[in-house]
PDB file of C-alpha atoms in Angstrom:
ATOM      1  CA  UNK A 101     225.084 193.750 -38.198  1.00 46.00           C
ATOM      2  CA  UNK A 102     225.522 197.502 -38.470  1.00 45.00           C
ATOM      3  CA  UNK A 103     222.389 200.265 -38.437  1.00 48.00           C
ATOM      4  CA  UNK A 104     220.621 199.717 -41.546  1.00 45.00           C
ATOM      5  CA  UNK A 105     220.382 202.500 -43.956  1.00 48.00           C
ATOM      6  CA  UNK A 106     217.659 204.489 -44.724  1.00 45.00           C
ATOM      7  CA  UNK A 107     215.989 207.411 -47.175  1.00 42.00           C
ATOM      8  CA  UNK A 108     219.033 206.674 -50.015  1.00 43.00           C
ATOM      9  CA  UNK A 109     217.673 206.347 -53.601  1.00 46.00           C
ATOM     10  CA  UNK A 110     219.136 203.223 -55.094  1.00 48.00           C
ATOM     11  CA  UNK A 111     217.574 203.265 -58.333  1.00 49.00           C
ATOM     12  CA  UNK A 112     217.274 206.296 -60.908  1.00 50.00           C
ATOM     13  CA  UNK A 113     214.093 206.004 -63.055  1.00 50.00           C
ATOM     14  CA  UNK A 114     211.470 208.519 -64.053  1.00 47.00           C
ATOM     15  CA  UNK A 115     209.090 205.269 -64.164  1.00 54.00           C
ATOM     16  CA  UNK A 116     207.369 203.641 -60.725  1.00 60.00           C
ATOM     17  CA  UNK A 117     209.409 200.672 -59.195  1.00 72.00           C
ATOM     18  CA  UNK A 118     208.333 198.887 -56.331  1.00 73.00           C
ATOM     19  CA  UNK A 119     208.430 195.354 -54.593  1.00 79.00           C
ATOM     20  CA  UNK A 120     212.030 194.706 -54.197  1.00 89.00           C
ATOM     21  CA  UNK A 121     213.199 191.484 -52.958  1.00 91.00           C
ATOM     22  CA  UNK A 122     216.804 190.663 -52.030  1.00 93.00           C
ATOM     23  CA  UNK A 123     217.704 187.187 -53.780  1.00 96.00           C
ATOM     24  CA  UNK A 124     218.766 184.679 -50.817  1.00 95.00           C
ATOM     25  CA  UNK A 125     222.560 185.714 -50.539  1.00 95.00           C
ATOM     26  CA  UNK A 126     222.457 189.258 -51.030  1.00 94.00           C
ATOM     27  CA  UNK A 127     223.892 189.629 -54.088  1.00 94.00           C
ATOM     28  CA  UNK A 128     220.872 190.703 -56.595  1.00 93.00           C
ATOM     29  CA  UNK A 129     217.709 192.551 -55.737  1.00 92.00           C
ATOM     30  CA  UNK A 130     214.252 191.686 -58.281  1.00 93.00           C
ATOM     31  CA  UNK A 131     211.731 194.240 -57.875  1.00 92.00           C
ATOM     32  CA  UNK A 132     208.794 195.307 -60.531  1.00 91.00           C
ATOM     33  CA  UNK A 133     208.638 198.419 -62.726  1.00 90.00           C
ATOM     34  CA  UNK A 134     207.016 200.515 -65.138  1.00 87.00           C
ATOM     35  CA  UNK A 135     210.359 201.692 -67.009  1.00 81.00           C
ATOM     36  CA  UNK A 136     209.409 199.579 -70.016  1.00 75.00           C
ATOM     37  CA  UNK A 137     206.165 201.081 -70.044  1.00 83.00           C
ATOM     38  CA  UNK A 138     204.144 197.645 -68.203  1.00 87.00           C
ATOM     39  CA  UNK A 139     205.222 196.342 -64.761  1.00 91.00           C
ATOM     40  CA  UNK A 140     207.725 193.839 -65.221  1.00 91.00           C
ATOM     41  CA  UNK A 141     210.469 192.306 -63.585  1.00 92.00           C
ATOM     42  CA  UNK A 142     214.103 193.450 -63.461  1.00 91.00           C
ATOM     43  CA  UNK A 143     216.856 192.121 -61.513  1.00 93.00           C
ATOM     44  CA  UNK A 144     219.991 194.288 -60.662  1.00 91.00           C
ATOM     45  CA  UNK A 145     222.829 193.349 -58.973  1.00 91.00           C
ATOM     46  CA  UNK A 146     222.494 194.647 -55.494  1.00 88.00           C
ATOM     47  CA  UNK A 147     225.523 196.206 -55.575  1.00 85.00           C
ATOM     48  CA  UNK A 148     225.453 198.153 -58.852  1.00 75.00           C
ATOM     49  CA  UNK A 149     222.550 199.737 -60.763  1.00 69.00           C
ATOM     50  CA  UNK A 150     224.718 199.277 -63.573  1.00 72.00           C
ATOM     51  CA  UNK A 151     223.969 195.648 -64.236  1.00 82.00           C
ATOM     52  CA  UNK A 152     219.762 195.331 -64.326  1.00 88.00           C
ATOM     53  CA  UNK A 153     218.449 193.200 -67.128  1.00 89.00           C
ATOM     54  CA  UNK A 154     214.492 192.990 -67.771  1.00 90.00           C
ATOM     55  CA  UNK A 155     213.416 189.209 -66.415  1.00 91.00           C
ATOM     56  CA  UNK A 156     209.728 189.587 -67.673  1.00 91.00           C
ATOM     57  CA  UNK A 157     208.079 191.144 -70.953  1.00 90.00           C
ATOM     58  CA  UNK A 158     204.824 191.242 -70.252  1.00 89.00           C
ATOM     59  CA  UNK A 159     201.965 193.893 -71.204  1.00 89.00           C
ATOM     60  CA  UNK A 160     199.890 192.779 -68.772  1.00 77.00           C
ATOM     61  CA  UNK A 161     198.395 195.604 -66.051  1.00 80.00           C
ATOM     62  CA  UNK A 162     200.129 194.096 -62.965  1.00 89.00           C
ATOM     63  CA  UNK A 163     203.024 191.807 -62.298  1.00 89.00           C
ATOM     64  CA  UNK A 164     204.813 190.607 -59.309  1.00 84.00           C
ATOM     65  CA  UNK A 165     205.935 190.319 -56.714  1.00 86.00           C
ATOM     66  CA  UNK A 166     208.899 188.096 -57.001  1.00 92.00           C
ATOM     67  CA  UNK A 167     209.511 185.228 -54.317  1.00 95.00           C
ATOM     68  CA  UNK A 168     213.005 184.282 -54.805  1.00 97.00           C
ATOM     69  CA  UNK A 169     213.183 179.985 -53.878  1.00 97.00           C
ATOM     70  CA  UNK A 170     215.739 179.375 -51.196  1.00 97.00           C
ATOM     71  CA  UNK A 171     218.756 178.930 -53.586  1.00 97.00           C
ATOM     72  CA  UNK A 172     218.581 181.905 -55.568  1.00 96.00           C
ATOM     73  CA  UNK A 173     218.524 179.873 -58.914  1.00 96.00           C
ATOM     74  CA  UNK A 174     214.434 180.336 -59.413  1.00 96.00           C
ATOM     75  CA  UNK A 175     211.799 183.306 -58.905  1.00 96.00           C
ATOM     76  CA  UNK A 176     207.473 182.474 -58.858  1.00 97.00           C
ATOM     77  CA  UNK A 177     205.553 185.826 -59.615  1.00 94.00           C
ATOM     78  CA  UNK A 178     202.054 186.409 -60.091  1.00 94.00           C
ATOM     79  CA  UNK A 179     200.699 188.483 -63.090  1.00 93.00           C
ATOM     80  CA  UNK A 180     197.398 189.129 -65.066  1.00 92.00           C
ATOM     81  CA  UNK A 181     199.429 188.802 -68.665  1.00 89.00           C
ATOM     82  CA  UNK A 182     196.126 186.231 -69.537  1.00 86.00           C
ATOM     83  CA  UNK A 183     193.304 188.311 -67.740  1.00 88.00           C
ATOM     84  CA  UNK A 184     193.257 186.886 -65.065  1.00 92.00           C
ATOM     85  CA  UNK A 185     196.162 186.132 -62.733  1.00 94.00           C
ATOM     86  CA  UNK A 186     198.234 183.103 -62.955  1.00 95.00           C
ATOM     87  CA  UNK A 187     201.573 182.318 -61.392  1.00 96.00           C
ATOM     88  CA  UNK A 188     204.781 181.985 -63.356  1.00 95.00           C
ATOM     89  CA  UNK A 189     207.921 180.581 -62.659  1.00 96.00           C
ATOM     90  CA  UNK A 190     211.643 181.764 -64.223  1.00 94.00           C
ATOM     91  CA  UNK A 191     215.111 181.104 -63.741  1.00 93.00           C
ATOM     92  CA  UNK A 192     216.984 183.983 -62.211  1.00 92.00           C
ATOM     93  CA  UNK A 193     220.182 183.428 -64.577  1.00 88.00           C
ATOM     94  CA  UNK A 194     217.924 184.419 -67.600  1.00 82.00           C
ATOM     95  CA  UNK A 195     218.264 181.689 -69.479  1.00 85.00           C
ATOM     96  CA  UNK A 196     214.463 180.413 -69.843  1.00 87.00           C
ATOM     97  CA  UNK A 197     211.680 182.524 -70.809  1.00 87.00           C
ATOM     98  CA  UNK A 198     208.928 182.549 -67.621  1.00 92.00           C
ATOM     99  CA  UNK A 199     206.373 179.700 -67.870  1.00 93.00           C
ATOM    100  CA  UNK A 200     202.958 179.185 -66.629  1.00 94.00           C
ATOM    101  CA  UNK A 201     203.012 177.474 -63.309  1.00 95.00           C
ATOM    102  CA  UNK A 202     199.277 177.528 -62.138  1.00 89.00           C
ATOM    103  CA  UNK A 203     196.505 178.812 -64.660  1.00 82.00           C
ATOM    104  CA  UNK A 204     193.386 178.953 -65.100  1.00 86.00           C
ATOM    105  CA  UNK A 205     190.016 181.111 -64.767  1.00 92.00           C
ATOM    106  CA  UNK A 206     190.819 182.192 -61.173  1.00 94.00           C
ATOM    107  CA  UNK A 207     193.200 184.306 -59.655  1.00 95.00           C
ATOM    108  CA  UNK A 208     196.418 182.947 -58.011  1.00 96.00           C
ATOM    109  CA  UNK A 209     199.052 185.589 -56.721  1.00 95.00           C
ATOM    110  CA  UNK A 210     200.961 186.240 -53.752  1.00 94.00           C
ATOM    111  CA  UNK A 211     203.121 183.539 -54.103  1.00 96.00           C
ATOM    112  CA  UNK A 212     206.227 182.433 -51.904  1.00 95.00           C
ATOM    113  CA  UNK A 213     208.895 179.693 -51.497  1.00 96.00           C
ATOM    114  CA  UNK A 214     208.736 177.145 -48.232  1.00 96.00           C
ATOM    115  CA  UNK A 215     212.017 177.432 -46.448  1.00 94.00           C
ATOM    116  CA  UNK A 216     213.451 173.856 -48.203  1.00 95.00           C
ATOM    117  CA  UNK A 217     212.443 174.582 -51.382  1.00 96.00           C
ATOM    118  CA  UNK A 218     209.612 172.087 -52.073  1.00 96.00           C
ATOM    119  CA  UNK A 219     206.358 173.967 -51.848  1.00 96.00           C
ATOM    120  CA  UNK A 220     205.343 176.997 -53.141  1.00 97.00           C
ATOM    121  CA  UNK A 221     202.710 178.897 -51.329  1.00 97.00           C
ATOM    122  CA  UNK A 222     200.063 181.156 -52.852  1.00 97.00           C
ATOM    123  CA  UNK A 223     196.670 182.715 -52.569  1.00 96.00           C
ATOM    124  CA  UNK A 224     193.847 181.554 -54.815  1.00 96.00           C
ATOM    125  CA  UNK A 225     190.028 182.144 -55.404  1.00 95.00           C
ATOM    126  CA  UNK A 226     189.439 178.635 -56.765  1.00 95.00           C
ATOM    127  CA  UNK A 227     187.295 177.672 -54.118  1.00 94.00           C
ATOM    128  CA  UNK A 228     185.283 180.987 -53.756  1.00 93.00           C
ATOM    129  CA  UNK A 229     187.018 182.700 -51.952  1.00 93.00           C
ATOM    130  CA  UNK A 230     190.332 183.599 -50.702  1.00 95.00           C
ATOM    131  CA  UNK A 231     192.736 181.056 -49.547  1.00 96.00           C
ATOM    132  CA  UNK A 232     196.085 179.912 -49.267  1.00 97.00           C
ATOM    133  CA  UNK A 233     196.809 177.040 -51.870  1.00 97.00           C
ATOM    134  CA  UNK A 234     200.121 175.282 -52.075  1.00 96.00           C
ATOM    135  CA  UNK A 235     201.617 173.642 -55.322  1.00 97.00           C
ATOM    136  CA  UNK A 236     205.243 172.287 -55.966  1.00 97.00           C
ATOM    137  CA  UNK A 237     208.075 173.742 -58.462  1.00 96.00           C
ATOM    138  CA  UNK A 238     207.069 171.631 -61.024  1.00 95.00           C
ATOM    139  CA  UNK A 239     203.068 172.989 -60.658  1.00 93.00           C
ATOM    140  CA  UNK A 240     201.298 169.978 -59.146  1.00 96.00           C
ATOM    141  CA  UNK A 241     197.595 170.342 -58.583  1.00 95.00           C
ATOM    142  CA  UNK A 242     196.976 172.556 -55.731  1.00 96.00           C
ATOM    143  CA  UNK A 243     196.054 171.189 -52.366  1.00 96.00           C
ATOM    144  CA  UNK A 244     194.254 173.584 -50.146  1.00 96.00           C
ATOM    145  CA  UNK A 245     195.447 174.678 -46.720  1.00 96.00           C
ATOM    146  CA  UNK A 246     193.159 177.123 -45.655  1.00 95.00           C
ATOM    147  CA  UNK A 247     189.219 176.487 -45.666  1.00 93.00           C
ATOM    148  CA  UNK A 248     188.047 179.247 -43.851  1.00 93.00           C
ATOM    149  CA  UNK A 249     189.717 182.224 -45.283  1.00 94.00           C
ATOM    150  CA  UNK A 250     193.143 183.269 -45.933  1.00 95.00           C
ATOM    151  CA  UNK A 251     195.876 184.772 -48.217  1.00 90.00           C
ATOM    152  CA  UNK A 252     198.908 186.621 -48.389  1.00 90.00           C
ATOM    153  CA  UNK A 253     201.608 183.734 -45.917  1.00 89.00           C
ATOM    154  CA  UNK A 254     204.373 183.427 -44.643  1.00 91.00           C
ATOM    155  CA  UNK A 255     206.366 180.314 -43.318  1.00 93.00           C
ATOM    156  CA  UNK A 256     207.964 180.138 -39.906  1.00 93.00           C
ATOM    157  CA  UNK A 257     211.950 180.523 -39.553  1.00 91.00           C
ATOM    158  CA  UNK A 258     211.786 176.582 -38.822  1.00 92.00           C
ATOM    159  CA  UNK A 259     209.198 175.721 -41.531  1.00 90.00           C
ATOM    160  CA  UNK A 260     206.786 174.414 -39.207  1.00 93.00           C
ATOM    161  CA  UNK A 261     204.331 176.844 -39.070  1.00 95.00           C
ATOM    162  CA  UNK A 262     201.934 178.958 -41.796  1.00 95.00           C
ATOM    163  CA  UNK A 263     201.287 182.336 -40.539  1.00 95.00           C
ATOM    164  CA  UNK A 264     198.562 184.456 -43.239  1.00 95.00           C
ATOM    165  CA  UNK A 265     196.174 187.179 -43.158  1.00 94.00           C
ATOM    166  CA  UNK A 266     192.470 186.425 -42.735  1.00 90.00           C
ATOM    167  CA  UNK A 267     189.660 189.191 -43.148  1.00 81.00           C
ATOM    168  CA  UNK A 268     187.404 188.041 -40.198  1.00 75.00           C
ATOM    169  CA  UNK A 269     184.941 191.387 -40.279  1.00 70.00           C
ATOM    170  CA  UNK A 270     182.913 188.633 -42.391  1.00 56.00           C
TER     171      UNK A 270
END
């Protein structure tokens, strides 16, 4: 590949946008903003600001980021629409209306795909404090993976490792 670009303004909105994430092949971008007055998600097609449609329409204080799974066809995004935050799952095509994925009285967010597809790593109080939790597509009950701290992963090129952040000043 070429130099990458930088500094050029892609989108033009008086409202805050923020979070972009490119959808596996390139084609369309899904980022969150504020131009329908609550942070929600949009997806353009990366080559035109022409063609953005409104994925989410929630009026919840936060919302996102959006984890695109490995074939493009679904996005998992966290958001506080109930209170608290919960993770939801959509189809990218627009065709289903976002559903609950994991719920509850905690907070889940961060989420983000395994390389194959089949797991679905986020971070979660649940236990306490934070850790990294994992769940499938469909929202099985969560299986911890962390126990001593963690949030905010990351899977290896290869899938066989779990990089995450840990706060170890405690």
């Amino acid at each position: 590949g070429g130099p990458v670009e930088t500094g050029q303004e892609y989108f033009s909105s008086s409202r805050q946008e923020a979070v972009p994430a490119y959808s596996p092949d390139g084609r369309f971008l899904a980022f969150t903003s504020l131009r329908a007055g609550y942070p929600n998600v949009w997806i353009c097609e990366a080559s035109s600001t022409e063609h953005c449609r409104q994925r989410t329409h929630f009026s919840s204080s936060l919302t996102g980021p959006a984890s695109w799974s490995p074939d493009g066809r679904r996005l998992v995004l966290a958001s506080n629409q109930s209170g608290t935050f919960d993770l939801y799952m959509m189809d990218a095509a627009g065709t289903e209306e976002p559903r609950k994925l994991i719920d509850g009285p905690t907070d889940e967010s961060f989420p983000f795909w395994s390389r194959d597809g089949k797991t679905i790593y986020f971070t979660s109080n649940r236990s306490g404090r934070f850790e990294v939790w994992k769940t499938t597509p469909e929202g099985a009950p969560p299986v911890s993976v962390t126990t001593d701290g963690g949030y905010i992963g990351a899977e290896s090129v290869d899938g066989r490792w779990l990089y995450y952040a840990k706060d170890t000043a405690n």
